[in-house]
Coordinates of C-alpha atoms in Angstrom, one line a residue:
X225 CA 0.3 0.3 0.0
X226 CA 3.1 2.8 -0.3
X227 CA 1.5 4.6 -2.9
X228 CA 4.2 7.1 -3.4
X229 CA 7.3 4.5 -4.2
X230 CA 9.8 5.8 -6.3
X231 CA 11.2 3.8 -8.7
X232 CA 14.2 1.4 -7.7
X233 CA 13.9 1.9 -4.4
X234 CA 12.0 -0.4 -2.5
X235 CA 12.5 -3.3 -0.7
X236 CA 15.3 -5.0 -3.0
X237 CA 17.6 -1.4 -1.4
X238 CA 17.1 -1.5 2.3
X239 CA 20.8 -1.1 3.6
X240 CA 21.0 -4.3 5.1
X241 CA 18.3 -6.8 3.3
X242 CA 19.1 -6.5 -0.3
X243 CA 21.7 -9.9 -1.7
X244 CA 25.0 -9.8 -0.3
X245 CA 27.9 -7.9 -3.1
X246 CA 29.0 -10.1 -5.9
X247 CA 33.3 -11.0 -5.8
X248 CA 33.2 -7.9 -8.7
X249 CA 32.5 -5.9 -6.7
X250 CA 34.6 -5.7 -3.5
X251 CA 33.8 -6.5 0.6
X252 CA 32.1 -3.6 2.3
X253 CA 33.9 -2.0 4.3
X254 CA 32.4 -2.6 8.4
X255 CA 31.9 1.3 8.5
X256 CA 29.2 0.5 5.1
X257 CA 28.1 -3.1 7.1
X258 CA 27.7 -1.4 10.9
X259 CA 25.8 1.8 9.2
X260 CA 23.8 -0.7 6.8
X261 CA 23.2 -2.8 9.4
X262 CA 22.3 0.6 12.0
X263 CA 19.6 2.0 8.9
X264 CA 17.8 -2.0 9.5
X265 CA 18.0 -1.4 13.6
X266 CA 15.9 1.8 13.3
X267 CA 13.7 0.8 10.0
X268 CA 12.6 -2.7 12.5
X269 CA 12.2 -0.3 15.4
X270 CA 10.2 2.2 13.6
X271 CA 7.8 -0.5 12.2
X272 CA 7.8 -2.0 16.4
X273 CA 7.0 1.5 17.4
X274 CA 4.0 1.9 15.7
X275 CA 2.7 -2.0 16.0
X276 CA 3.3 -1.4 20.2
X277 CA 1.1 2.4 19.3
X278 CA -1.8 0.9 17.3
X279 CA -2.1 -1.9 20.0
X280 CA -1.8 0.2 23.3
X281 CA -3.6 3.8 21.7
X282 CA -1.1 6.7 20.1
X283 CA -0.4 9.1 22.5
X284 CA -1.2 12.5 22.8
X285 CA -0.8 14.1 18.8
X286 CA 2.6 16.2 19.6
X287 CA 4.6 13.3 21.0
X288 CA 3.0 10.9 18.4
X289 CA 3.6 12.3 15.5
X290 CA 6.4 13.9 16.5
X291 CA 8.2 10.7 16.6
X292 CA 6.8 9.3 13.7
X293 CA 9.2 12.4 11.6
X294 CA 11.4 11.8 13.8
X295 CA 12.0 7.9 12.6
X296 CA 11.2 8.6 8.9
X297 CA 13.8 11.7 9.2
X298 CA 16.3 9.9 10.5
X299 CA 16.1 7.0 8.4
X300 CA 15.9 9.2 5.4
X301 CA 19.0 10.9 5.6
X302 CA 21.1 7.6 6.5
X303 CA 18.9 5.5 3.8
X304 CA 19.6 7.8 1.1
X305 CA 23.0 9.9 1.4
X306 CA 22.4 13.8 0.1
X307 CA 25.9 12.9 -2.8
X308 CA 24.3 10.4 -5.0
X309 CA 28.4 9.5 -5.4
X310 CA 28.3 8.7 -1.9
X311 CA 25.5 6.3 -2.2
X312 CA 27.8 2.9 -1.9
X313 CA 30.1 4.8 1.2
X314 CA 27.2 5.0 3.1
X315 CA 26.0 8.1 5.0
X316 CA 28.8 11.0 5.3
X317 CA 28.9 14.1 7.6
X318 CA 26.9 16.1 6.0
X319 CA 24.5 13.4 6.5
X320 CA 25.0 13.0 9.9
X321 CA 24.5 16.4 10.1
X322 CA 20.9 16.7 9.7
X323 CA 20.0 12.7 11.1
X324 CA 21.0 14.7 14.6
X325 CA 18.9 18.2 13.3
X326 CA 16.1 16.1 12.7
X327 CA 16.3 14.4 16.0
X328 CA 16.7 17.3 17.9
X329 CA 13.7 19.5 15.6
X330 CA 11.2 16.3 16.7
X331 CA 12.9 15.8 20.1
X332 CA 11.8 19.6 21.6
X333 CA 7.2 18.8 21.0
X334 CA 8.3 15.6 22.3
X335 CA 10.6 17.1 25.8
X336 CA 7.3 20.3 25.9
X337 CA 4.7 18.4 25.3
X338 CA 2.9 19.8 28.6
X339 CA 4.5 23.6 26.9
X340 CA 3.1 22.2 23.2
X341 CA -0.3 21.6 24.1
X342 CA -1.2 24.1 26.4
X343 CA -0.1 26.9 24.9
X344 CA -2.4 29.4 22.2
X345 CA -1.9 29.8 19.0
X346 CA -1.3 34.2 18.0
X347 CA -1.9 34.4 22.6
X348 CA 1.1 32.7 23.4
X349 CA 4.5 34.4 23.5
X350 CA 7.1 32.5 20.9
X351 CA 10.2 32.9 22.3
X352 CA 13.5 32.8 20.0
X353 CA 13.6 28.6 21.0
X354 CA 10.8 28.0 19.3
X355 CA 11.9 29.9 16.5
X356 CA 14.9 28.4 16.1
X357 CA 13.5 24.9 16.6
X358 CA 10.8 25.7 13.6
X359 CA 13.2 27.3 10.8
X360 CA 15.3 23.0 11.6
X361 CA 11.9 21.2 11.7
X362 CA 11.1 23.0 7.9
X363 CA 14.8 22.9 6.3
X364 CA 15.0 18.8 7.9
X365 CA 11.6 18.1 6.4
X366 CA 12.1 19.8 2.7
X367 CA 15.3 17.8 2.5
X368 CA 14.5 15.2 3.8
X369 CA 11.7 14.5 1.4
X370 CA 13.9 16.0 -2.1
X371 CA 16.6 13.3 -1.2
X372 CA 13.6 10.2 -1.0
X373 CA 10.9 12.1 -3.5
X374 CA 12.6 14.9 -5.6
X375 CA 12.7 19.2 -6.1
X376 CA 9.5 19.5 -7.1
X377 CA 7.3 18.5 -4.2
X378 CA 9.6 20.6 -2.1
X379 CA 10.3 22.7 -4.4
X380 CA 6.4 24.0 -4.4
X381 CA 6.9 23.7 -0.6
X382 CA 9.3 27.2 -0.9
X383 CA 7.1 29.2 -3.1
X384 CA 4.4 28.6 -0.8
X385 CA 6.6 30.3 1.6
X386 CA 7.5 32.6 0.1
X387 CA 4.2 33.2 -1.3
X388 CA 3.6 33.8 2.7
X389 CA 6.4 35.8 3.8
X390 CA 6.5 38.3 0.2
X391 CA 3.6 39.1 -1.1
X392 CA 1.0 38.8 2.5
X393 CA 1.5 41.2 5.6
X394 CA 1.6 37.7 8.0
X395 CA 3.8 38.2 10.3
X396 CA 7.6 35.5 10.2
X397 CA 7.0 34.7 14.0
X398 CA 3.4 33.8 13.2
X399 CA 4.2 31.5 10.1
X400 CA 6.9 29.5 12.3
X401 CA 4.6 29.3 14.7
X402 CA 1.9 28.2 12.8
X403 CA 4.3 25.7 10.5
X404 CA 5.8 23.7 13.8
X405 CA 3.2 24.8 17.0
X406 CA 0.4 24.3 15.8
X407 CA -1.3 20.6 14.3
X408 CA -2.8 22.4 11.3
X409 CA 0.6 22.6 9.1
X410 CA 3.7 19.9 9.7
X411 CA 2.0 18.3 12.5
X412 CA -1.4 18.2 11.3
X413 CA -4.3 15.9 9.5
X414 CA -1.5 14.3 6.4
X415 CA 1.1 13.6 9.0
X416 CA -1.5 12.3 11.1
X417 CA -3.0 9.4 8.9
X418 CA 0.5 8.4 7.9
X419 CA 1.8 7.6 11.5
X420 CA -1.8 6.3 11.9
X421 CA -2.8 4.1 9.2
X422 CA -0.6 4.5 6.4
X423 CA 2.2 3.2 8.3
X424 CA 0.6 0.2 9.3
X425 CA -0.9 -0.7 5.9
X426 CA 3.0 -0.3 4.4
X427 CA 3.6 -3.0 6.7
X428 CA 1.0 -5.7 5.6
X429 CA 1.5 -5.5 2.5
X430 CA 5.2 -5.5 3.1
X431 CA 4.6 -8.9 5.0
X432 CA 2.2 -10.1 2.9
X433 CA 4.9 -10.3 0.0
X434 CA 6.8 -11.9 2.1
X435 CA 4.8 -15.1 3.2
X436 CA 3.9 -15.6 -0.4
X437 CA 1.0 -13.4 -0.8
X438 CA 2.0 -12.9 -4.4
X439 CA 2.0 -16.3 -6.1
X440 CA -1.2 -16.5 -4.4
X441 CA -2.3 -13.6 -6.9
X442 CA 0.1 -15.1 -10.3
X443 CA -1.5 -18.3 -9.9
X444 CA -5.2 -17.4 -8.5
X445 CA -5.4 -14.8 -12.0
X446 CA -3.7 -17.5 -14.5
X447 CA -6.1 -19.9 -13.8
X448 CA -9.3 -17.4 -13.9
X449 CA -8.2 -16.2 -17.3
X450 CA -5.3 -17.6 -18.6
X451 CA -6.6 -20.1 -21.2
X452 CA -9.0 -17.2 -22.9
X453 CA -8.3 -14.6 -25.6
X454 CA -5.8 -13.0 -25.0
X455 CA -4.7 -14.4 -21.3
X456 CA -1.9 -12.9 -20.4
X457 CA -2.8 -9.4 -21.0
X458 CA -6.1 -10.7 -18.5
X459 CA -4.1 -11.7 -15.6
X460 CA -2.4 -8.5 -15.7
X461 CA -5.7 -6.8 -15.7
X462 CA -6.5 -9.3 -12.2
X463 CA -3.0 -9.7 -10.4
X464 CA -2.5 -6.1 -10.3
X465 CA -6.5 -5.0 -9.8
X466 CA -6.2 -7.8 -6.5
X467 CA -2.3 -6.9 -5.8
X468 CA -3.1 -3.5 -5.9
X469 CA -5.5 -3.5 -2.9
X470 CA -2.8 -3.9 -1.4
X471 CA -0.1 -2.4 -2.1
X472 CA -1.4 1.1 -3.8
X473 CA 1.1 2.1 -5.4
X474 CA 1.0 1.6 -9.5
X475 CA 5.4 1.4 -9.7
X476 CA 5.3 -1.1 -7.3
X477 CA 2.1 -2.8 -8.4
X478 CA 4.0 -2.4 -12.2
X479 CA 7.6 -3.5 -10.5
X480 CA 5.9 -6.9 -9.2
X481 CA 3.2 -8.0 -11.4
X482 CA 4.9 -6.9 -14.6
X483 CA 7.8 -8.6 -14.3
X484 CA 6.3 -11.8 -14.8
X485 CA 2.7 -10.8 -17.1
X486 CA 4.5 -8.3 -19.5
X487 CA 7.3 -11.4 -20.8
X488 CA 3.9 -13.2 -21.1
X489 CA 1.7 -11.1 -23.1
X490 CA 4.9 -10.5 -25.1
X491 CA 4.6 -14.2 -26.0
X492 CA 1.6 -14.8 -27.3
X493 CA 2.4 -12.1 -29.6
X494 CA 0.8 -8.6 -28.3
X495 CA 3.8 -6.3 -28.8
X496 CA 5.7 -4.6 -26.4
X497 CA 3.5 -0.9 -26.5
X498 CA 0.8 -3.0 -26.1
X499 CA 2.1 -5.2 -23.9
X500 CA 3.6 -2.7 -21.6
X501 CA 0.0 0.0 -21.7
X502 CA -2.1 -3.3 -20.2
X503 CA 0.5 -3.7 -16.8
X504 CA 0.1 -0.1 -16.3
X505 CA -3.4 0.7 -16.6
X506 CA -4.1 -2.2 -14.8
X507 CA -1.7 -1.2 -12.2
X508 CA -2.6 2.5 -11.7
X509 CA -5.9 0.6 -10.7
X510 CA -4.4 0.2 -7.2
X511 CA -4.3 3.5 -4.9
X512 CA -8.3 3.2 -6.4
X513 CA -9.5 -0.1 -5.1
X514 CA -10.7 -1.4 -1.7
X515 CA -9.9 -2.9 0.6
X516 CA -6.5 -1.4 1.2
X517 CA -6.5 1.7 -1.4
X518 CA -3.8 4.4 -1.4
X519 CA -2.4 6.5 1.6
X520 CA -4.1 9.3 0.3
X521 CA -7.8 7.0 1.0
X522 CA -7.2 7.0 5.1
X523 CA -6.7 11.4 4.1
X524 CA -9.9 11.7 2.2
X525 CA -11.2 9.4 5.8
X526 CA -10.4 12.4 7.7
X527 CA -11.1 14.9 6.1
X528 CA -15.2 14.1 5.4
X529 CA -14.6 13.3 8.8
X530 CA -16.0 9.5 7.8
X531 CA -14.7 6.3 8.7
X532 CA -12.4 4.0 6.1
X533 CA -14.9 1.9 5.0
X534 CA -17.3 4.7 3.9
X535 CA -14.7 6.0 1.2
X536 CA -13.9 2.6 1.0
X537 CA -17.6 2.7 0.2
X538 CA -17.7 5.4 -1.7
X539 CA -14.5 3.8 -4.3
X540 CA -15.9 0.5 -4.9
X541 CA -17.6 0.5 -8.6
X542 CA -16.1 3.3 -10.9
X543 CA -12.7 0.7 -9.3
X544 CA -15.3 -1.9 -10.6
X545 CA -15.6 0.3 -13.4
X546 CA -11.8 0.9 -14.2
X547 CA -11.0 -2.5 -14.6
X548 CA -14.1 -3.9 -16.4
X549 CA -13.4 -1.4 -18.8
X550 CA -9.3 -2.3 -19.1
X551 CA -10.4 -5.4 -19.3
X552 CA -12.7 -5.1 -22.1
X553 CA -10.1 -3.4 -24.1
X554 CA -7.7 -6.2 -23.4
X555 CA -10.7 -9.0 -25.0
X556 CA -11.5 -6.9 -27.7
X557 CA -8.7 -6.1 -28.7
X558 CA -7.4 -10.2 -28.6
X559 CA -9.8 -11.0 -30.7
X560 CA -9.6 -7.7 -33.4
X561 CA -5.5 -10.1 -33.4
X562 CA -6.9 -13.2 -33.4
X563 CA -4.3 -13.6 -30.5
X564 CA -5.4 -17.2 -27.7
X565 CA -4.5 -18.0 -24.5
X566 CA -2.1 -20.4 -22.9
X567 CA -3.0 -23.6 -22.8
X568 CA -4.1 -25.0 -20.1
X569 CA -1.1 -27.6 -19.8
X570 CA 1.1 -25.3 -18.3
X571 CA -0.9 -22.9 -16.0
X572 CA -2.0 -24.3 -12.5
X573 CA -5.5 -25.1 -11.8
X574 CA -8.2 -23.7 -9.6
X575 CA -8.5 -25.4 -7.1
X576 CA -4.6 -26.6 -6.4
X577 CA -4.6 -23.0 -5.7
X578 CA -6.4 -22.7 -3.3
X579 CA -5.6 -26.0 -1.7
X580 CA -2.5 -25.0 -1.8
X581 CA -2.1 -21.5 -0.5
X582 CA -5.9 -20.1 -0.4
X583 CA -5.7 -20.0 2.6
X584 CA -3.4 -17.0 2.4
X585 CA -6.4 -14.6 1.6
X586 CA -7.3 -15.0 5.5
X587 CA -5.2 -11.6 5.8
X588 CA -7.6 -9.8 3.9
X589 CA -10.8 -11.8 5.3
X590 CA -8.9 -10.8 8.3
X591 CA -9.1 -6.8 8.2
X592 CA -12.5 -6.1 6.1
X593 CA -14.1 -8.3 8.2
X594 CA -12.7 -6.2 11.0
X595 CA -13.3 -3.2 9.5
X596 CA -17.6 -4.0 9.0
X597 CA -17.3 -4.5 12.7
X598 CA -16.7 -1.1 13.2
X599 CA -13.3 -1.1 14.8
X600 CA -10.6 1.5 12.9
X601 CA -8.9 0.8 10.1
X602 CA -5.6 1.6 12.1
X603 CA -7.0 -1.4 14.4
X604 CA -8.3 -3.7 10.9
X605 CA -4.8 -3.3 10.0
X606 CA -3.4 -4.2 13.3
X607 CA -5.5 -7.4 13.4
X608 CA -4.9 -8.6 9.4
X609 CA -0.7 -7.8 10.5
X610 CA -0.9 -10.5 13.1
X611 CA -3.6 -12.7 11.2
X612 CA -0.6 -13.1 8.7
X613 CA 2.3 -15.2 10.3
X614 CA 0.4 -17.5 11.8
X615 CA -2.4 -17.7 9.1
X616 CA 0.6 -18.5 7.1
X617 CA 1.4 -21.6 9.6
X618 CA -1.2 -23.6 9.1
X619 CA -0.4 -25.6 5.6
X620 CA 2.6 -27.1 4.5
X621 CA 3.0 -25.3 1.2
X622 CA 3.4 -22.2 2.9
X623 CA 5.1 -22.5 6.5
X624 CA 8.6 -22.5 4.8
X625 CA 7.7 -18.8 4.2
X626 CA 8.4 -17.9 7.7
X627 CA 11.9 -17.0 8.4
X628 CA 13.0 -14.8 11.2
X629 CA 15.2 -13.1 8.0
X630 CA 12.0 -12.7 6.4
X631 CA 10.5 -11.6 9.3
X632 CA 13.1 -9.1 10.1
X633 CA 13.3 -8.7 6.7
X634 CA 9.6 -7.4 6.4
X635 CA 9.7 -5.4 9.4
X636 CA 12.4 -3.2 7.7
X637 CA 11.5 -2.3 3.9
X638 CA 7.4 -1.7 5.4
X639 CA 9.0 1.4 8.1
X640 CA 11.3 2.0 5.4
X641 CA 8.5 2.6 2.3
X642 CA 6.7 4.5 5.3
X643 CA 9.4 7.6 4.9
X644 CA 8.6 8.1 1.9
X645 CA 4.6 8.9 2.5
X646 CA 5.6 10.7 5.6
X647 CA 8.4 12.9 4.0
X648 CA 5.3 13.8 1.5
X649 CA 2.5 14.4 4.3
X650 CA 4.9 16.6 6.1
X651 CA 5.7 18.5 3.0
X652 CA 2.2 18.8 2.0
X653 CA 1.4 20.2 5.4
X654 CA 4.0 22.9 5.1
X655 CA 1.6 23.7 1.7
X656 CA -1.8 23.3 4.3
X657 CA -0.5 25.3 6.5
X658 CA 0.3 28.7 4.4
X659 CA -3.3 28.1 2.8
X660 CA -4.8 27.8 6.1
X661 CA -3.2 31.3 7.2
X662 CA -3.4 32.4 4.4
X663 CA -6.8 32.4 3.1
X664 CA -5.4 31.7 -0.3
X665 CA -7.5 28.4 -0.4
X666 CA -10.7 31.0 -0.9
X667 CA -9.1 33.2 -3.1
X668 CA -8.4 30.2 -5.0
X669 CA -11.8 28.7 -5.1
X670 CA -12.8 32.7 -6.7
X671 CA -10.3 32.5 -9.5
X672 CA -12.3 29.2 -10.2
X673 CA -15.2 30.0 -10.6
X674 CA -14.5 32.9 -12.9
X675 CA -12.5 30.8 -15.1
X676 CA -15.4 28.7 -15.1
X677 CA -18.4 31.3 -15.2
X678 CA -20.1 29.3 -13.1
X679 CA -20.2 25.9 -15.3
X680 CA -19.6 22.4 -13.8
X681 CA -18.3 21.9 -17.1
X682 CA -16.1 24.3 -17.2
X683 CA -14.3 23.7 -13.4
X684 CA -14.4 20.4 -13.5
X685 CA -12.4 20.0 -16.7
X686 CA -9.4 22.9 -14.8
X687 CA -9.6 20.5 -12.3
X688 CA -8.4 17.3 -13.7
X689 CA -6.0 19.5 -16.4
X690 CA -5.0 20.9 -12.4
X691 CA -4.9 17.3 -10.3
X692 CA -2.9 15.9 -13.5
X693 CA -0.3 18.8 -13.4
X694 CA -0.1 18.3 -10.0
X695 CA 0.0 14.3 -9.9
X696 CA 2.4 14.6 -12.7
X697 CA 4.7 16.8 -10.5
X698 CA 4.9 14.7 -6.8
X699 CA 3.4 12.1 -5.4
X700 CA -0.4 11.1 -5.1
X701 CA -1.5 12.0 -1.5
X702 CA 0.1 15.1 -1.6
X703 CA -1.1 16.3 -4.6
X704 CA -4.4 15.5 -3.6
X705 CA -4.1 17.3 -0.4
X706 CA -3.0 20.3 -2.0
X707 CA -6.1 19.6 -4.4
X708 CA -9.0 19.5 -1.7
X709 CA -6.8 22.5 -0.3
X710 CA -7.0 24.6 -3.5
X711 CA -10.2 23.1 -5.7
X712 CA -12.6 20.9 -4.2
X713 CA -14.5 23.5 -2.7
X714 CA -15.1 25.3 -5.5
X715 CA -16.5 22.6 -7.1
X716 CA -18.5 22.4 -3.5
X717 CA -20.0 25.9 -4.6
X718 CA -21.0 25.0 -8.1
X719 CA -23.2 21.9 -6.4
X720 CA -20.9 18.8 -6.8
X721 CA -21.6 16.5 -3.9
X722 CA -18.7 16.7 -1.6
X723 CA -17.7 12.7 -1.8
X724 CA -17.6 14.1 -5.6
X725 CA -16.0 16.5 -5.6
X726 CA -12.9 14.3 -3.3
X727 CA -13.0 11.9 -5.2
X728 CA -13.0 13.7 -8.9
X729 CA -9.6 15.4 -7.7
X730 CA -8.3 11.7 -5.9
X731 CA -8.7 9.9 -10.3
X732 CA -6.9 12.6 -10.8
X733 CA -3.6 12.4 -9.3
X734 CA -4.1 8.9 -9.5
X735 CA -4.5 8.6 -13.2
X736 CA -1.0 10.7 -13.7
X737 CA 0.8 8.0 -13.4
X738 CA -0.3 7.2 -16.7
X739 CA -0.6 10.3 -18.6
X740 CA 1.7 11.7 -20.9
X741 CA 4.8 14.0 -20.8
X742 CA 5.0 12.7 -16.9
X743 CA 3.4 8.9 -17.3
X744 CA 5.8 7.0 -14.5
X745 CA 3.7 3.8 -14.2
X746 CA 3.9 3.5 -18.4
X747 CA 8.1 4.5 -18.1
X748 CA 7.9 1.6 -14.8
X749 CA 6.3 -0.1 -17.9
X750 CA 8.5 0.2 -20.4
X751 CA 11.8 -0.7 -19.0
X752 CA 10.3 -4.4 -18.6
X753 CA 8.5 -4.1 -21.6
X754 CA 11.4 -2.8 -23.9
X755 CA 8.1 -0.7 -26.1
X756 CA 8.9 2.8 -27.6
X757 CA 8.1 4.8 -24.6
X758 CA 5.6 6.9 -27.2
X759 CA 4.2 3.7 -28.4
X760 CA 3.4 2.8 -24.4
X761 CA 2.3 6.3 -22.9
X762 CA -0.9 6.4 -25.8
X763 CA -1.5 3.0 -26.0
X764 CA -1.8 3.2 -21.9
X765 CA -4.4 6.3 -22.1
X766 CA -6.2 4.9 -25.0
X767 CA -6.5 1.9 -22.7
X768 CA -7.3 3.8 -20.1
X769 CA -9.3 6.6 -21.9
X770 CA -12.5 5.3 -19.3
X771 CA -11.4 6.0 -16.5
X772 CA -10.9 9.8 -16.9
X773 CA -14.8 9.6 -17.8
X774 CA -16.1 7.7 -14.6
X775 CA -15.1 10.4 -12.5
X776 CA -17.4 12.8 -14.6
X777 CA -19.7 9.9 -14.1
X778 CA -19.5 9.8 -10.7
X779 CA -20.1 13.6 -10.2
X780 CA -23.4 14.0 -11.7
X781 CA -24.6 11.1 -10.7
X782 CA -23.2 10.9 -7.0
X783 CA -25.2 7.3 -7.0
X784 CA -22.7 4.9 -8.6
X785 CA -20.7 6.1 -5.1
X786 CA -23.9 4.4 -3.4
X787 CA -24.9 7.9 -2.0
X788 CA -29.1 7.2 -2.3
X789 CA -31.9 5.3 -2.2
X790 CA -31.2 1.5 -4.0
X791 CA -33.4 1.9 -7.6
X792 CA -31.0 4.2 -8.4
X793 CA -28.4 3.2 -7.7
X794 CA -28.6 0.3 -9.3
X795 CA -29.9 1.7 -12.3
X796 CA -26.7 4.2 -12.8
X797 CA -25.4 1.5 -13.0
X798 CA -26.5 -0.3 -14.5
X799 CA -26.2 2.7 -18.0
X800 CA -22.4 3.0 -16.8
X801 CA -21.7 0.0 -17.7
X802 CA -23.2 0.5 -20.2
X803 CA -20.8 3.4 -21.4
X804 CA -18.3 2.0 -20.2
X805 CA -18.0 -0.3 -22.8
X806 CA -20.2 1.0 -25.9
X807 CA -16.9 3.8 -24.6
X808 CA -14.6 1.2 -24.9
X809 CA -15.9 -1.2 -28.2
X810 CA -16.0 2.2 -30.1
X811 CA -12.4 3.2 -29.7
X812 CA -10.8 -0.4 -29.9
X813 CA -13.4 -1.3 -32.9
X814 CA -14.1 -4.5 -32.5
X815 CA -17.2 -5.5 -30.9
X816 CA -18.1 -9.6 -32.4
X817 CA -16.3 -8.3 -35.9
X818 CA -14.2 -4.7 -36.5
X819 CA -16.5 -2.2 -36.1
X820 CA -16.7 0.4 -39.4
X821 CA -16.3 4.2 -38.3
X822 CA -20.0 5.2 -38.0
X823 CA -20.7 2.4 -35.6
X824 CA -17.8 3.8 -34.2
X825 CA -19.2 7.3 -33.6
X826 CA -22.2 6.6 -32.8
X827 CA -21.1 4.5 -30.1
X828 CA -18.4 7.1 -28.5
X829 CA -21.5 9.2 -28.5
X830 CA -23.6 7.3 -26.2
X831 CA -20.9 6.4 -24.1
X832 CA -20.2 10.3 -23.9
X833 CA -24.4 11.1 -23.5
X834 CA -24.7 8.5 -20.4
X835 CA -22.4 9.9 -18.8
X836 CA -25.1 12.2 -17.3
X837 CA -27.6 10.2 -16.2
X838 CA -32.1 11.0 -16.3
X839 CA -34.4 9.6 -18.2
X840 CA -33.9 12.4 -21.0
X841 CA -29.7 11.4 -21.3
X842 CA -30.6 7.5 -21.1
X843 CA -33.0 7.5 -23.8
X844 CA -30.5 9.5 -26.0
X845 CA -28.0 6.6 -25.3
X846 CA -30.0 3.7 -26.3
X847 CA -31.4 5.8 -29.2
X848 CA -27.5 5.6 -29.9
X849 CA -26.5 2.5 -29.0
X850 CA -29.3 1.3 -31.1
X851 CA -28.1 3.0 -34.4
X852 CA -24.8 2.0 -33.5
X853 CA -25.4 -1.8 -33.4
X854 CA -28.3 -1.6 -36.7
X855 CA -25.8 -0.4 -38.6
X856 CA -22.6 -2.6 -37.2
X857 CA -24.9 -5.4 -38.2
X858 CA -26.0 -4.4 -41.7
X859 CA -23.2 -3.8 -42.8
X860 CA -21.1 -6.6 -41.3
X861 CA -23.9 -8.8 -43.2
X862 CA -23.9 -7.1 -45.9
X863 CA -19.7 -7.7 -46.5
X864 CA -21.0 -11.3 -45.4
X865 CA -22.9 -11.8 -48.5
X866 CA -20.7 -10.0 -50.8
X867 CA -18.0 -12.0 -49.7
X868 CA -20.6 -15.4 -50.2
X869 CA -20.9 -13.8 -54.3
X870 CA -17.5 -14.0 -55.3
X871 CA -17.0 -17.1 -53.4
X872 CA -20.0 -18.0 -55.9
X873 CA -18.8 -16.3 -58.9

């Protein structure tokens, strides 16, 4: 569920957790070995701390969030030295200085917790010590984010800070106070979500991966769809959807399932560009697929003031529509190209997969069951974590997966992967602090409404573009958080349901992973498929085009989010499914046979009309679809008749 993993940085590169250096690289120095062990020990300690907090209950906000950020910052500085060429040699002097500064900045709110919790913002005095630690905290957060994620997010935070310092009349002292000494900025909701939700679900995903759950998902998908037309591509869709439900990371999904599915797709005749695009699009849906969505979903639950289970309920039908569209596009492309599935003799049998490894679905069932019983998401994650090892020990076929090295590795990799989210949330907190303190959000809402001229469609288009651009430059979670502050209020004022507005901006922050020019999931897939990046990007957008339409569907029809009466929900689901299917047929140009351009246009037109629910639009959509089907049938019949005449002559 590490929704913001960066390519090439994950469990396999954790200091101390990866393979030993080969003979050609030479033996590591004692300092390098010691620093790797130290980083691994700190990572394990971070995981154990959060497990303890989940079991006993969190301390006060400043203590929990400061400790969480302290662990994350130290790991960021020691595991990712600032000088690139030094990284194989371990942390340098500057890295240790940054780590020490991070410890000091995070320790101050803990040592002075009574002072922090009892003072009144804007009323109590701010001492020189307070200001020094505030500056120190902001500096280490921005540098830690730069190391773990890149320059875009910290630069964004610096630009917002520059706006507040030079273009507003907010006092510098009060800026530092608000950023560091309140729970509305660095220690705000994003950091709270990172400390209470995200780290536990990331740890759950790491444990599941080490216990062989990934192999279960892959074999399960192969047994279900491997023998059908375009089987490996469907395996990619199913396995990425299932795996994404516990990882929530597009890049992590691509690198995990794609290393198996992409070569299989190429083997049966799919072009490298199509194989890479299928995997990238299927993997991107992981962040919107319950039961465990991306980190931003937990932030959404806090912003909306509802349970995580409620957010998962909002997301389930749009997520299923997304994967239905991708699955249908893959099927139609396979039929159009005349591709067949894999030989059944080469595939695992479903009953054998379920017999040998089916019990590994148990931890997911535990999490879903705990949430359905009304318990909190952190408690559900804890129950899921505690169930992983006992479930793996149930059968001989998975018992060998449970070893102390794997458990330690899971604890370490879970913490390291959570660091990326923690840094993103802390930097996003700086941006949120500026927006809240200066009232920039209200001003931006007015600008959006003025540009859109109170047109909801235009406002949605502007929000879509902004979401994709923000998502290109930063991970999903901070991109979503910034949009909540700047764009969601404008949509709500234009009449969009608040739940639909939040999910709308989240969708496009996620879809930026496959949207050129910065399509990070596509880049990862191209690395495996060895395909042309432009061809792969174009194919990915074409496959996922329905995904770009679905957010407009639930904005105009909130019943798609399970909001409203049962009859309306069912009717909206039917029309949305028809719209998705028609759009897939129109874009792929194939139904039972190749479809000519005029019926394709009618199918696409019907799909766009069905975006807006209502009797009138439903009737127009049905009419266009019927006309398209009639034209397609008559043209095919005429073609068959002419072929028969030619054969008779």
